[in-house]
PDB file of N, CA and C in Angstrom:
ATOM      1  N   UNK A  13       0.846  -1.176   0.000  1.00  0.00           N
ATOM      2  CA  UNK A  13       0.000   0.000   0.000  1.00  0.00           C
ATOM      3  C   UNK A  13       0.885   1.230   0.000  1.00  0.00           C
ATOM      4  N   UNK A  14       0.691   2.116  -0.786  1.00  0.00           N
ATOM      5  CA  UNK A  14       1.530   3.877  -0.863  1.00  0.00           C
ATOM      6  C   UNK A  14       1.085   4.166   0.340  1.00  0.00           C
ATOM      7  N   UNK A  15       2.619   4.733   0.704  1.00  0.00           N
ATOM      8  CA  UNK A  15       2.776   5.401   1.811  1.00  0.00           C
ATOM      9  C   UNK A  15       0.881   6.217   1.927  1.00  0.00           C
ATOM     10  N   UNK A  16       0.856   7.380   1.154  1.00  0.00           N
ATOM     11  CA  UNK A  16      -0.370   8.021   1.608  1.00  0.00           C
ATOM     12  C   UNK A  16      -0.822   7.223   2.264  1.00  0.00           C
ATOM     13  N   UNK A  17      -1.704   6.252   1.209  1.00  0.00           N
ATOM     14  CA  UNK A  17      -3.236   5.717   1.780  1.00  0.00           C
ATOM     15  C   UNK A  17      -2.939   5.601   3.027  1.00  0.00           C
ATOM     16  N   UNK A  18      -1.490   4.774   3.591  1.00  0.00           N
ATOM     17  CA  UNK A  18      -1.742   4.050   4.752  1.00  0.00           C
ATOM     18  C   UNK A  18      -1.811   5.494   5.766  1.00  0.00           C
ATOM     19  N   UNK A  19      -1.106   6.446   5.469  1.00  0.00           N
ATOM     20  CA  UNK A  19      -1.644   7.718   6.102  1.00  0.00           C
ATOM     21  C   UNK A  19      -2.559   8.229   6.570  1.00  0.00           C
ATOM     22  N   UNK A  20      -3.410   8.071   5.389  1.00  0.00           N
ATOM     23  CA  UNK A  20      -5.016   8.571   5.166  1.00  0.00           C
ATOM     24  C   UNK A  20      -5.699   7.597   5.866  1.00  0.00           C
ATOM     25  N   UNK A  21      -5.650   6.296   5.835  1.00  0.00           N
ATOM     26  CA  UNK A  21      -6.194   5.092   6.598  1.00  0.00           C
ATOM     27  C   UNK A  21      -6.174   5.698   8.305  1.00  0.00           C
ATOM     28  N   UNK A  22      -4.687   6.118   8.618  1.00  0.00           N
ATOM     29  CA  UNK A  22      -4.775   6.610  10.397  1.00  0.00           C
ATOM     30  C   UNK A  22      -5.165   7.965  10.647  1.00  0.00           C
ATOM     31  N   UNK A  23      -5.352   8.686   9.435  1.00  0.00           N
ATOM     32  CA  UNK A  23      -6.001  10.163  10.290  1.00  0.00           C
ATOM     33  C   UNK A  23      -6.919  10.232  10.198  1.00  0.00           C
ATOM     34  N   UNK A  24      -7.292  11.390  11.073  1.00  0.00           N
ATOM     35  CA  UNK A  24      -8.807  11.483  11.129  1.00  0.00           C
ATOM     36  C   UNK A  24      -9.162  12.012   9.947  1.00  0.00           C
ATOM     37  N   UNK A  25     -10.707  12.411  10.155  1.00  0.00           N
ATOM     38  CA  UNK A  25     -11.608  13.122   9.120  1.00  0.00           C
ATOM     39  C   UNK A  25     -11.054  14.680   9.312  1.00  0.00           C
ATOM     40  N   UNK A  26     -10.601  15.035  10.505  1.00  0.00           N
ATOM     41  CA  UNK A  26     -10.612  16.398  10.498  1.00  0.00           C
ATOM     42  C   UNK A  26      -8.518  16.686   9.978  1.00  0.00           C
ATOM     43  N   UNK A  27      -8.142  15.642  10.061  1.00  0.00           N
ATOM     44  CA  UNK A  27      -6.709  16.218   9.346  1.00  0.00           C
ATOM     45  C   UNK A  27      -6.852  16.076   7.833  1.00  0.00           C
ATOM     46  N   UNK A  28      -7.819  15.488   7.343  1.00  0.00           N
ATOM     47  CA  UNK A  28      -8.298  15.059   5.558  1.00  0.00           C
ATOM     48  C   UNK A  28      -8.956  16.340   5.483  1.00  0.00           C
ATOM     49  N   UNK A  29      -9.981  17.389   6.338  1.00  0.00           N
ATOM     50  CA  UNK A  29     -10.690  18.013   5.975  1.00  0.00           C
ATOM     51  C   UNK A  29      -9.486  19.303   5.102  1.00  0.00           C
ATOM     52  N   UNK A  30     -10.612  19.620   3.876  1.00  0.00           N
ATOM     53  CA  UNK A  30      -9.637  21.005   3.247  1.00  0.00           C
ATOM     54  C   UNK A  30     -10.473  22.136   3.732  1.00  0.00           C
ATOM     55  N   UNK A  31     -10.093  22.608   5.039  1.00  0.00           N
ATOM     56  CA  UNK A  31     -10.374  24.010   5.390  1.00  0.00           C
ATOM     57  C   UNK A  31     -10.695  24.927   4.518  1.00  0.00           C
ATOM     58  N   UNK A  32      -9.376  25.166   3.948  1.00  0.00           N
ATOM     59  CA  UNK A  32      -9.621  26.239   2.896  1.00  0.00           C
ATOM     60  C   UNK A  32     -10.601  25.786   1.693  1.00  0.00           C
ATOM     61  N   UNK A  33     -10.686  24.940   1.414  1.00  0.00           N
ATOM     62  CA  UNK A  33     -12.146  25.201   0.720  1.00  0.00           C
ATOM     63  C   UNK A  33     -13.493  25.509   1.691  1.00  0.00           C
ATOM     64  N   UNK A  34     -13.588  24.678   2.577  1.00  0.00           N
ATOM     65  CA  UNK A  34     -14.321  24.979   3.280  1.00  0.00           C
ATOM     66  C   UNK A  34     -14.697  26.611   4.034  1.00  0.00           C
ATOM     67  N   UNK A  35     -14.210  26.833   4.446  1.00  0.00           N
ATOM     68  CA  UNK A  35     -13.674  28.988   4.270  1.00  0.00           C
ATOM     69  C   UNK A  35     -14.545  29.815   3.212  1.00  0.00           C
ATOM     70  N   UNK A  36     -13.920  28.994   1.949  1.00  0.00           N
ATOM     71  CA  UNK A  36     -14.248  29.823   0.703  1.00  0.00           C
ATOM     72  C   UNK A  36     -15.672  29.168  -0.309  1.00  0.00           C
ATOM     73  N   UNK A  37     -16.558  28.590   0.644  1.00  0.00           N
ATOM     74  CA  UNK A  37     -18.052  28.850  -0.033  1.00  0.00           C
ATOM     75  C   UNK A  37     -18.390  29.876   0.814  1.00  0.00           C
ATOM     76  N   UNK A  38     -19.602  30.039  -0.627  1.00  0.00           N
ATOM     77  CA  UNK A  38     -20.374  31.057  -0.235  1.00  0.00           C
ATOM     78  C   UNK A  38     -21.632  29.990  -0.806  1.00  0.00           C
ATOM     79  N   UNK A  39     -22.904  30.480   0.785  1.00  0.00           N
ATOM     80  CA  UNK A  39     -24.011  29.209   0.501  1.00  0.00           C
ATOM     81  C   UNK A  39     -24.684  29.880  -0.805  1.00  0.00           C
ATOM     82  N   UNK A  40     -25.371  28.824  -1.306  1.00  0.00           N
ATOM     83  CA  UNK A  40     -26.310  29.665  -2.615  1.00  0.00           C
ATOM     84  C   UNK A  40     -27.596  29.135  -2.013  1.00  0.00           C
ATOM     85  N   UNK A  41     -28.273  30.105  -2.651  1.00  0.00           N
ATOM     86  CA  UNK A  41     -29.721  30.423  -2.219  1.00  0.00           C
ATOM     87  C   UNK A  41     -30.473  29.002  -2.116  1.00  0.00           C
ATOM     88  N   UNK A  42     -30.253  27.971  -2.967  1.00  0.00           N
ATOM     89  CA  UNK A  42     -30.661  26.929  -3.031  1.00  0.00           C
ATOM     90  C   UNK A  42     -30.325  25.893  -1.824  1.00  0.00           C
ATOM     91  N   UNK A  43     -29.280  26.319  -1.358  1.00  0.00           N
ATOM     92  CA  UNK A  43     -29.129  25.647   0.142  1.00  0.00           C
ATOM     93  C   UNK A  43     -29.276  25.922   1.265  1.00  0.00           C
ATOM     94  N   UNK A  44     -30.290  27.047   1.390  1.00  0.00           N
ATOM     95  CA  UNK A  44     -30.997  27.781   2.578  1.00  0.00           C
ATOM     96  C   UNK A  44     -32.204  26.322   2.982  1.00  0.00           C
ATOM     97  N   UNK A  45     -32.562  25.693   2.123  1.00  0.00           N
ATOM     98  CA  UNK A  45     -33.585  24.675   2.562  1.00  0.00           C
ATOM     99  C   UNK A  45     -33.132  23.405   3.429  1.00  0.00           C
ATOM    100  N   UNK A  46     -31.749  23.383   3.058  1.00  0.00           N
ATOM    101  CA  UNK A  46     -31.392  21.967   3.878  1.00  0.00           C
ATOM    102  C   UNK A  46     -30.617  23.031   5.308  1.00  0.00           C
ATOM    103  N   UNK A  47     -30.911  23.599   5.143  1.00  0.00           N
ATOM    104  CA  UNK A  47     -30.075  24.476   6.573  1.00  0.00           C
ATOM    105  C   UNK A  47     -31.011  24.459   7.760  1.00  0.00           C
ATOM    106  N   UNK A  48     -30.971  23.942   8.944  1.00  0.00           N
ATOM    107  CA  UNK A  48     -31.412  23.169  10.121  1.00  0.00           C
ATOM    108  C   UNK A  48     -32.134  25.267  10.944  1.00  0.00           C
ATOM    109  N   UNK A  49     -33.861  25.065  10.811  1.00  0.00           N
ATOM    110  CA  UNK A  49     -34.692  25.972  11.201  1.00  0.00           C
ATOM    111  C   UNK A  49     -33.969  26.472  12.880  1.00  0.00           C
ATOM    112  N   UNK A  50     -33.168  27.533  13.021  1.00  0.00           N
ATOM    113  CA  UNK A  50     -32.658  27.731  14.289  1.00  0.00           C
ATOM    114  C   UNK A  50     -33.496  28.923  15.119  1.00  0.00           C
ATOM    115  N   UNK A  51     -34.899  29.358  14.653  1.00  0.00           N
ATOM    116  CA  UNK A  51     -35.443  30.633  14.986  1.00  0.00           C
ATOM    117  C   UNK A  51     -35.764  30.154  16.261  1.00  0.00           C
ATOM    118  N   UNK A  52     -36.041  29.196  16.845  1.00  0.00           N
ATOM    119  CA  UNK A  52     -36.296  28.965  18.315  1.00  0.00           C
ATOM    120  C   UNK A  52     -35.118  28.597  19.070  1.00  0.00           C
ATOM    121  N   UNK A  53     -33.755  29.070  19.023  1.00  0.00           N
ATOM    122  CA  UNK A  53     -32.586  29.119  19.752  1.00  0.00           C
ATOM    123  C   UNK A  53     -32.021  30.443  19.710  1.00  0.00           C
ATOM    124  N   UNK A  54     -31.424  31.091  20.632  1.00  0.00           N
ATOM    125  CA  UNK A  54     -30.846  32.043  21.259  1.00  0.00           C
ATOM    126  C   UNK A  54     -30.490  32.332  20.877  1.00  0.00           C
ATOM    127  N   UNK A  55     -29.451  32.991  19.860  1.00  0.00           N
ATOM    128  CA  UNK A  55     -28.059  32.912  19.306  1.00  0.00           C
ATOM    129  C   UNK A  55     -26.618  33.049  20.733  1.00  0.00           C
ATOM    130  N   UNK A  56     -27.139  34.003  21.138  1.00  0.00           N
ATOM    131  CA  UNK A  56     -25.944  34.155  22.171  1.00  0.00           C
ATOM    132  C   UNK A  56     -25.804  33.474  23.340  1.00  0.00           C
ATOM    133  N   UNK A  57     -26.694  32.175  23.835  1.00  0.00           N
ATOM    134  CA  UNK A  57     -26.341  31.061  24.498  1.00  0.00           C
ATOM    135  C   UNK A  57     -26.719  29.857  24.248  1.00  0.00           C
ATOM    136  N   UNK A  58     -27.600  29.661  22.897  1.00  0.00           N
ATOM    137  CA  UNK A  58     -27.688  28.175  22.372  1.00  0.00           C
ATOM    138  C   UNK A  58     -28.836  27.658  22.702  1.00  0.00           C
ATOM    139  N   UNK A  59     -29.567  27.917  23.897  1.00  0.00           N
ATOM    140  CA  UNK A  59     -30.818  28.030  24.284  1.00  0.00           C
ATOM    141  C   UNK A  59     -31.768  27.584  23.581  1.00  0.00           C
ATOM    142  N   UNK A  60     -32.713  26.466  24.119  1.00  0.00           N
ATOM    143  CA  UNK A  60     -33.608  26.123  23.161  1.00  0.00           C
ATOM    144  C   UNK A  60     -35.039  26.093  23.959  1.00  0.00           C
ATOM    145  N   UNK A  61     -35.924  26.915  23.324  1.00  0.00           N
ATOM    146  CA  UNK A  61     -37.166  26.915  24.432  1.00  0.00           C
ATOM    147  C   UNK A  61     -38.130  26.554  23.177  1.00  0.00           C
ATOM    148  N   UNK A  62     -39.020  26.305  24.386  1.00  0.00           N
ATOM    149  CA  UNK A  62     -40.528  26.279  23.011  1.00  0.00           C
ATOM    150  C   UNK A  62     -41.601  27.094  24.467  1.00  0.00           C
ATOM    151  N   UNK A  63     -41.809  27.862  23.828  1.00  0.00           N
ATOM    152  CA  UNK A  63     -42.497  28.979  24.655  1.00  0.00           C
ATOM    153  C   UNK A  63     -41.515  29.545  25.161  1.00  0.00           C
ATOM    154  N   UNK A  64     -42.214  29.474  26.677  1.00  0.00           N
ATOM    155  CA  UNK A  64     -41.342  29.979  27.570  1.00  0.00           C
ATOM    156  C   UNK A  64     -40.307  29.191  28.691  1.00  0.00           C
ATOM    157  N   UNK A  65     -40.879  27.339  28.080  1.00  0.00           N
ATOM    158  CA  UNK A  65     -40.118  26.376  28.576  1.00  0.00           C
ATOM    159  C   UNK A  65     -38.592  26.107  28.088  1.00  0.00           C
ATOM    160  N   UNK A  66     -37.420  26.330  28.832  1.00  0.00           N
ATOM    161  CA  UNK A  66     -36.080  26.054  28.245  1.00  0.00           C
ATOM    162  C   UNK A  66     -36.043  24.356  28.131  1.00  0.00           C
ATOM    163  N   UNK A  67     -35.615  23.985  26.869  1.00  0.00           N
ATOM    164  CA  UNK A  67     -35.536  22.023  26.347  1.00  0.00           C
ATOM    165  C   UNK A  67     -34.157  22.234  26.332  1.00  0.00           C
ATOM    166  N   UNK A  68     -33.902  21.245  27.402  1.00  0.00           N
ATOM    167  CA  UNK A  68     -32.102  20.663  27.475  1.00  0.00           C
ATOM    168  C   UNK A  68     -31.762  19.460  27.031  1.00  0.00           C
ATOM    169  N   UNK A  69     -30.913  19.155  26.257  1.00  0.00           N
ATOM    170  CA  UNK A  69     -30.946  18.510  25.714  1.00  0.00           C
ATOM    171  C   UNK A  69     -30.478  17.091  26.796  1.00  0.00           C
ATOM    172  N   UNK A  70     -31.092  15.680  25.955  1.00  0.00           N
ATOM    173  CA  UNK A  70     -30.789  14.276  27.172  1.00  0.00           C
ATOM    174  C   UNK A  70     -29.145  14.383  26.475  1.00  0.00           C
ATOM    175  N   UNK A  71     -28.236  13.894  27.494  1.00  0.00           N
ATOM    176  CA  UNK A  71     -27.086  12.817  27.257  1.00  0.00           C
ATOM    177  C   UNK A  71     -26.942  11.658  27.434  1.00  0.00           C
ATOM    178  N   UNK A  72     -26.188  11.437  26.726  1.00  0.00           N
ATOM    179  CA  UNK A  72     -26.354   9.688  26.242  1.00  0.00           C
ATOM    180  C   UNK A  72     -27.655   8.917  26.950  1.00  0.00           C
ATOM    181  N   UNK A  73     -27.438   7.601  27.017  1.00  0.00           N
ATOM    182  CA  UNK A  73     -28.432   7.020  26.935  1.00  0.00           C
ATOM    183  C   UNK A  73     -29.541   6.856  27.631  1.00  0.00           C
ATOM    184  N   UNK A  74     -30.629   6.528  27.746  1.00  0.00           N
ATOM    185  CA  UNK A  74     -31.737   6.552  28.510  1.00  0.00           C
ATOM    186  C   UNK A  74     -31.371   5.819  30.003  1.00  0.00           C
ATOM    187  N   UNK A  75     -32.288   5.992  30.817  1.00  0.00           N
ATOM    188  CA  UNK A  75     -32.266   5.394  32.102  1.00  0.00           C
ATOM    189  C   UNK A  75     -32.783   4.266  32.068  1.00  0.00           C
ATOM    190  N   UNK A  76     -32.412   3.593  32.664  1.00  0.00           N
ATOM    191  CA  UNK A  76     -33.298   2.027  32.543  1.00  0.00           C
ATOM    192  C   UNK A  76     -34.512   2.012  33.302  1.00  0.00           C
ATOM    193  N   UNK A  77     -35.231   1.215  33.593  1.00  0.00           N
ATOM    194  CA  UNK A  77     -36.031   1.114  34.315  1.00  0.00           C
ATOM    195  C   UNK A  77     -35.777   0.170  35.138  1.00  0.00           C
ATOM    196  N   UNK A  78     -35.221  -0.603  35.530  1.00  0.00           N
ATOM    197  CA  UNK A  78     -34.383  -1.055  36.739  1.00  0.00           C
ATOM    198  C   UNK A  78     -33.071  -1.445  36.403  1.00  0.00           C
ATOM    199  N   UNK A  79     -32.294  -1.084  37.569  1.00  0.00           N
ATOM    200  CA  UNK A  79     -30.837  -1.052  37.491  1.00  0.00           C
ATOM    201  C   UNK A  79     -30.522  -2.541  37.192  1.00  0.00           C
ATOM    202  N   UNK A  80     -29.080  -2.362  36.591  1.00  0.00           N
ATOM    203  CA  UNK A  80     -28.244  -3.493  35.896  1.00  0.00           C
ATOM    204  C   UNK A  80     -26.954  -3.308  36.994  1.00  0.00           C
ATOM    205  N   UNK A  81     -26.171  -4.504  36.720  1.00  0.00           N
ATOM    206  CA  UNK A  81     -24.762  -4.336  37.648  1.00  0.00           C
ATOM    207  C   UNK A  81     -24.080  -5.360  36.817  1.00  0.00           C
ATOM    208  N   UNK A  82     -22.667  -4.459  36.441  1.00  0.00           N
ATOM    209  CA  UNK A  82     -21.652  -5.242  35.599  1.00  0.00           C
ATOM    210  C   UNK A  82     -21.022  -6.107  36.446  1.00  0.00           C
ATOM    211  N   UNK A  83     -21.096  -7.394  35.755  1.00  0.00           N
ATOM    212  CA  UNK A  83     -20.065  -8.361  36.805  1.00  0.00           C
ATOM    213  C   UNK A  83     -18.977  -8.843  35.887  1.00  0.00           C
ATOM    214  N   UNK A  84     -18.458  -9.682  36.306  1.00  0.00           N
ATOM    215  CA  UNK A  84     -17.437 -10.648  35.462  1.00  0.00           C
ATOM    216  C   UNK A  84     -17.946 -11.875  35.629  1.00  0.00           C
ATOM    217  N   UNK A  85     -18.258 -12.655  34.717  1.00  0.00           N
ATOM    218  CA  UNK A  85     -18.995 -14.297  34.850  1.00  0.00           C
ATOM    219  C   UNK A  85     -18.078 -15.041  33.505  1.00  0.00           C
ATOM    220  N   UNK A  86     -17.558 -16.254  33.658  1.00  0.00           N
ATOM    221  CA  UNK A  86     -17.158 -17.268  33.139  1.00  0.00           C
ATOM    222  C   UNK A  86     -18.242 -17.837  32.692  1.00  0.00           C
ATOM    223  N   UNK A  87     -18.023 -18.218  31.034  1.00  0.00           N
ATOM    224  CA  UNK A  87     -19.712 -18.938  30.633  1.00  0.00           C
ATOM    225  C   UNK A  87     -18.857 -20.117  29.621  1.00  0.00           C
ATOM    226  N   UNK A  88     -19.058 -21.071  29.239  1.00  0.00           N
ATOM    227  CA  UNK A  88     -19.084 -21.692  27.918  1.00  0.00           C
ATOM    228  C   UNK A  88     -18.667 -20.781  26.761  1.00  0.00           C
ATOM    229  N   UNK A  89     -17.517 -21.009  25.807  1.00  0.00           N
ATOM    230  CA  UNK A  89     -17.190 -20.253  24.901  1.00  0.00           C
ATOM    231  C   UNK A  89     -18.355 -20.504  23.754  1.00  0.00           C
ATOM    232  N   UNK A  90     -19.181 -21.859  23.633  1.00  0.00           N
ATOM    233  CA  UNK A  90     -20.466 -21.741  22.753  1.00  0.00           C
ATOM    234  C   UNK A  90     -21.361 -21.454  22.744  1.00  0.00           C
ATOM    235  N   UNK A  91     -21.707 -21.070  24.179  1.00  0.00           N
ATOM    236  CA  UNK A  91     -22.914 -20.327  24.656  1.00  0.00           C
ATOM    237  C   UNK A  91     -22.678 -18.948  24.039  1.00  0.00           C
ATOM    238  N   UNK A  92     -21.654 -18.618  24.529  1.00  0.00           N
ATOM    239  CA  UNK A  92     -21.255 -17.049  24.125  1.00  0.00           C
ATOM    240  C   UNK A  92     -21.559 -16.895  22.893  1.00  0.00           C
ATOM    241  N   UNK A  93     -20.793 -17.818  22.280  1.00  0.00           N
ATOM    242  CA  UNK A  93     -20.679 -17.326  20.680  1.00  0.00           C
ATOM    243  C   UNK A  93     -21.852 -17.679  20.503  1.00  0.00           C
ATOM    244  N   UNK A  94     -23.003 -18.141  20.572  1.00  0.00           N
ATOM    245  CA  UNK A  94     -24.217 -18.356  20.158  1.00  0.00           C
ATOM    246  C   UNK A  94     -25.215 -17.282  20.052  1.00  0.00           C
ATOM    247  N   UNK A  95     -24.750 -16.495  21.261  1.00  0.00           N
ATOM    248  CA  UNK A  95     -25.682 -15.397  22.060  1.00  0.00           C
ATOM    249  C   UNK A  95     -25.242 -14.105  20.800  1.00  0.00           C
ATOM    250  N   UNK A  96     -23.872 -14.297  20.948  1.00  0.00           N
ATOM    251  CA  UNK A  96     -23.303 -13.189  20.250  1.00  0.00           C
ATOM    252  C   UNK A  96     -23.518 -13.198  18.394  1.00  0.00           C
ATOM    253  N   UNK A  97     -23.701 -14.616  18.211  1.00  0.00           N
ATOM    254  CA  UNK A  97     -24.282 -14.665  16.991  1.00  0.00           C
ATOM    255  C   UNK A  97     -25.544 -14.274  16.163  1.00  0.00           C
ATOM    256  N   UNK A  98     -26.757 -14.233  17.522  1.00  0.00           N
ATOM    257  CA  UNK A  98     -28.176 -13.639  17.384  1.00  0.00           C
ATOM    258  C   UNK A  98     -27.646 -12.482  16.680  1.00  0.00           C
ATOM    259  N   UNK A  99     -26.833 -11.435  16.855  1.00  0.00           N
ATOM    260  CA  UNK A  99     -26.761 -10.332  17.175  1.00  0.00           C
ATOM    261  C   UNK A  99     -26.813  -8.985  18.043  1.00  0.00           C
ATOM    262  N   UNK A 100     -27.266  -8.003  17.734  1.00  0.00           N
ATOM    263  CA  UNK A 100     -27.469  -6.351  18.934  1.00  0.00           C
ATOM    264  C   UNK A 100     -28.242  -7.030  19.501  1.00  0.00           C
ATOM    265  N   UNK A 101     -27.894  -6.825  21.226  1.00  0.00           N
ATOM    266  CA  UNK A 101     -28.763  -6.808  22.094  1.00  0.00           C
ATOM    267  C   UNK A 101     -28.922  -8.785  22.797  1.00  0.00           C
ATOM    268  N   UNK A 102     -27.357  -9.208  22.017  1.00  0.00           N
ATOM    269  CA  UNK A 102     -27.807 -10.776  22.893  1.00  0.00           C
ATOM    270  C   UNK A 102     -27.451 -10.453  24.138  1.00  0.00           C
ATOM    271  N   UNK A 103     -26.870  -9.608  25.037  1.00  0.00           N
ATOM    272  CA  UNK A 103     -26.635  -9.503  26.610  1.00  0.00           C
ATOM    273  C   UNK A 103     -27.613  -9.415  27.112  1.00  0.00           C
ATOM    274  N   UNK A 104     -29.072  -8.556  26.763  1.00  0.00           N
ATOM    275  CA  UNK A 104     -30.438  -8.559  27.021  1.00  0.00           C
ATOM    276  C   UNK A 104     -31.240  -9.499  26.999  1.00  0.00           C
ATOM    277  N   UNK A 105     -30.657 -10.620  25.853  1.00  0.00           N
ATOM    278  CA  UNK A 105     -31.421 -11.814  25.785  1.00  0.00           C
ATOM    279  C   UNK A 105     -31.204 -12.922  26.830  1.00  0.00           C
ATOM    280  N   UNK A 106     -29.543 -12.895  26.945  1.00  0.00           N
ATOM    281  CA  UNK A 106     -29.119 -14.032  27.859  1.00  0.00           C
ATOM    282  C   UNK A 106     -29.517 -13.533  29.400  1.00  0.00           C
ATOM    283  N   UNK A 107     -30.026 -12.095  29.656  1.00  0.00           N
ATOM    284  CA  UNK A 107     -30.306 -12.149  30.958  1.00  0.00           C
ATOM    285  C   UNK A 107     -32.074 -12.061  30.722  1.00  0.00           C
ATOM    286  N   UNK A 108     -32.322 -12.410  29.579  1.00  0.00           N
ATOM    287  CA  UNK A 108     -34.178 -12.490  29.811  1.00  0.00           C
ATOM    288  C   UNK A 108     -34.178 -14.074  30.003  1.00  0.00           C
ATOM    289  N   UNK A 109     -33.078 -14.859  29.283  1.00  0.00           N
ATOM    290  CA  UNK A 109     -32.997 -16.290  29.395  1.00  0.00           C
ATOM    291  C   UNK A 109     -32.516 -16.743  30.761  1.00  0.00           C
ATOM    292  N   UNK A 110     -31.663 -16.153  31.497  1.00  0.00           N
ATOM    293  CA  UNK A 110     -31.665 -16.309  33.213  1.00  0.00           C
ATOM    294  C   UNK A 110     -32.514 -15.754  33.354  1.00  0.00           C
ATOM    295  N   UNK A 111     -32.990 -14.865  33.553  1.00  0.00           N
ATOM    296  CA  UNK A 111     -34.347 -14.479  34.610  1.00  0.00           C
ATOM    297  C   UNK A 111     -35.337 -15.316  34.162  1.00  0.00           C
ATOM    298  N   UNK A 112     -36.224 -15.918  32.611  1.00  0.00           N
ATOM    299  CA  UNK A 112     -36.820 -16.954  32.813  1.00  0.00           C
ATOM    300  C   UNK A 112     -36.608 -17.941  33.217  1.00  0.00           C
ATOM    301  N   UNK A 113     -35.241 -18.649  33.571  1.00  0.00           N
ATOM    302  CA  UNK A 113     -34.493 -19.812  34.023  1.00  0.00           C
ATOM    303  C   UNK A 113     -35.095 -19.562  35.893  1.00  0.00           C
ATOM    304  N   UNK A 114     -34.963 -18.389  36.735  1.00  0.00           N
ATOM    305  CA  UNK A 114     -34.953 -18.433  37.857  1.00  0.00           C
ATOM    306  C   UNK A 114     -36.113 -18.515  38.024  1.00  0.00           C
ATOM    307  N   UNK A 115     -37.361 -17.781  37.197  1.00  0.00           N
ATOM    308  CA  UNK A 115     -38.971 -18.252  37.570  1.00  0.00           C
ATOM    309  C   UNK A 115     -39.395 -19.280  37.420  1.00  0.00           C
ATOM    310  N   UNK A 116     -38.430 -19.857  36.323  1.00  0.00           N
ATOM    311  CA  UNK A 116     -39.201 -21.573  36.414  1.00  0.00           C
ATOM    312  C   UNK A 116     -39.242 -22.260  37.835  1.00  0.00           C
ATOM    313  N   UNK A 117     -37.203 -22.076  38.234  1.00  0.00           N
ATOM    314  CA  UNK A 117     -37.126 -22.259  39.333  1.00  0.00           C
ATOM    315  C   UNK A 117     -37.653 -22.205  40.173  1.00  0.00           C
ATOM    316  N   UNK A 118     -38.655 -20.717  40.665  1.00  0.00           N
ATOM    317  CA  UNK A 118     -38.944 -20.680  41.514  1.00  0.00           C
ATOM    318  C   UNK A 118     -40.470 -21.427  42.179  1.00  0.00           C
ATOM    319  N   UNK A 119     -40.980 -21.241  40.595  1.00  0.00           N
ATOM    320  CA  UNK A 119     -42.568 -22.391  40.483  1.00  0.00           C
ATOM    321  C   UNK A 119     -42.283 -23.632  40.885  1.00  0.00           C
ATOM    322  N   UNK A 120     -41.204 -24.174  40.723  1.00  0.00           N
ATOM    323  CA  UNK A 120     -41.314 -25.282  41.155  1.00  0.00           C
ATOM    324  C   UNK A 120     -40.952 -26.426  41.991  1.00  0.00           C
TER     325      UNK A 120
END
């Protein structure tokens, strides 16, 4: 592989970016439509209300509705890979598959 690419492969987007072009548009009238409606923000603190209510924005992800606790657990390397094979969201599955495992338990 040329030197570049492998360059271009480790930097970021912002050492690839060409500033100076970027600098030197000027928007045309035709791209006032994809430009994001900002009349309900502040300009001079970013502020976003709808009325007279200030909307802050959430960070990252939602709250759960009942707490989780990271452990460290040893499992079967085929279990794993099985779980992990479903795809997004097999950690959710394998603990809906223990928690149905403990109600059976407990019925009976």
């Amino acid at each position: 592989m040329p030197e570049s690419k492998r360059d271009m492969r480790h930097s970021s987007v912002e050492d690839r970016t060409d500033w100076a072009k970027v600098d030197a548009h000027v928007i045309q009238p035709e791209e006032y439509d994809d430009a994001p409606d900002l009349s309900d923000v502040a300009p001079e603190t970013g502020d976003f209300h709808i009325g007279d209510r200030l909307v802050r924005p959430r960070m990252g992800r939602p709250p759960l509705a009942g707490r989780t606790e990271e452990v460290t657990l040893h499992l079967d390397a085929d279990v794993i890979a099985r779980y992990r094979a479903s795809g997004p969201g097999w950690q959710s599955r394998m603990n809906a598959a223990l928690r149905e495992a403990l109600d059976r338990d407990a019925t009976s």
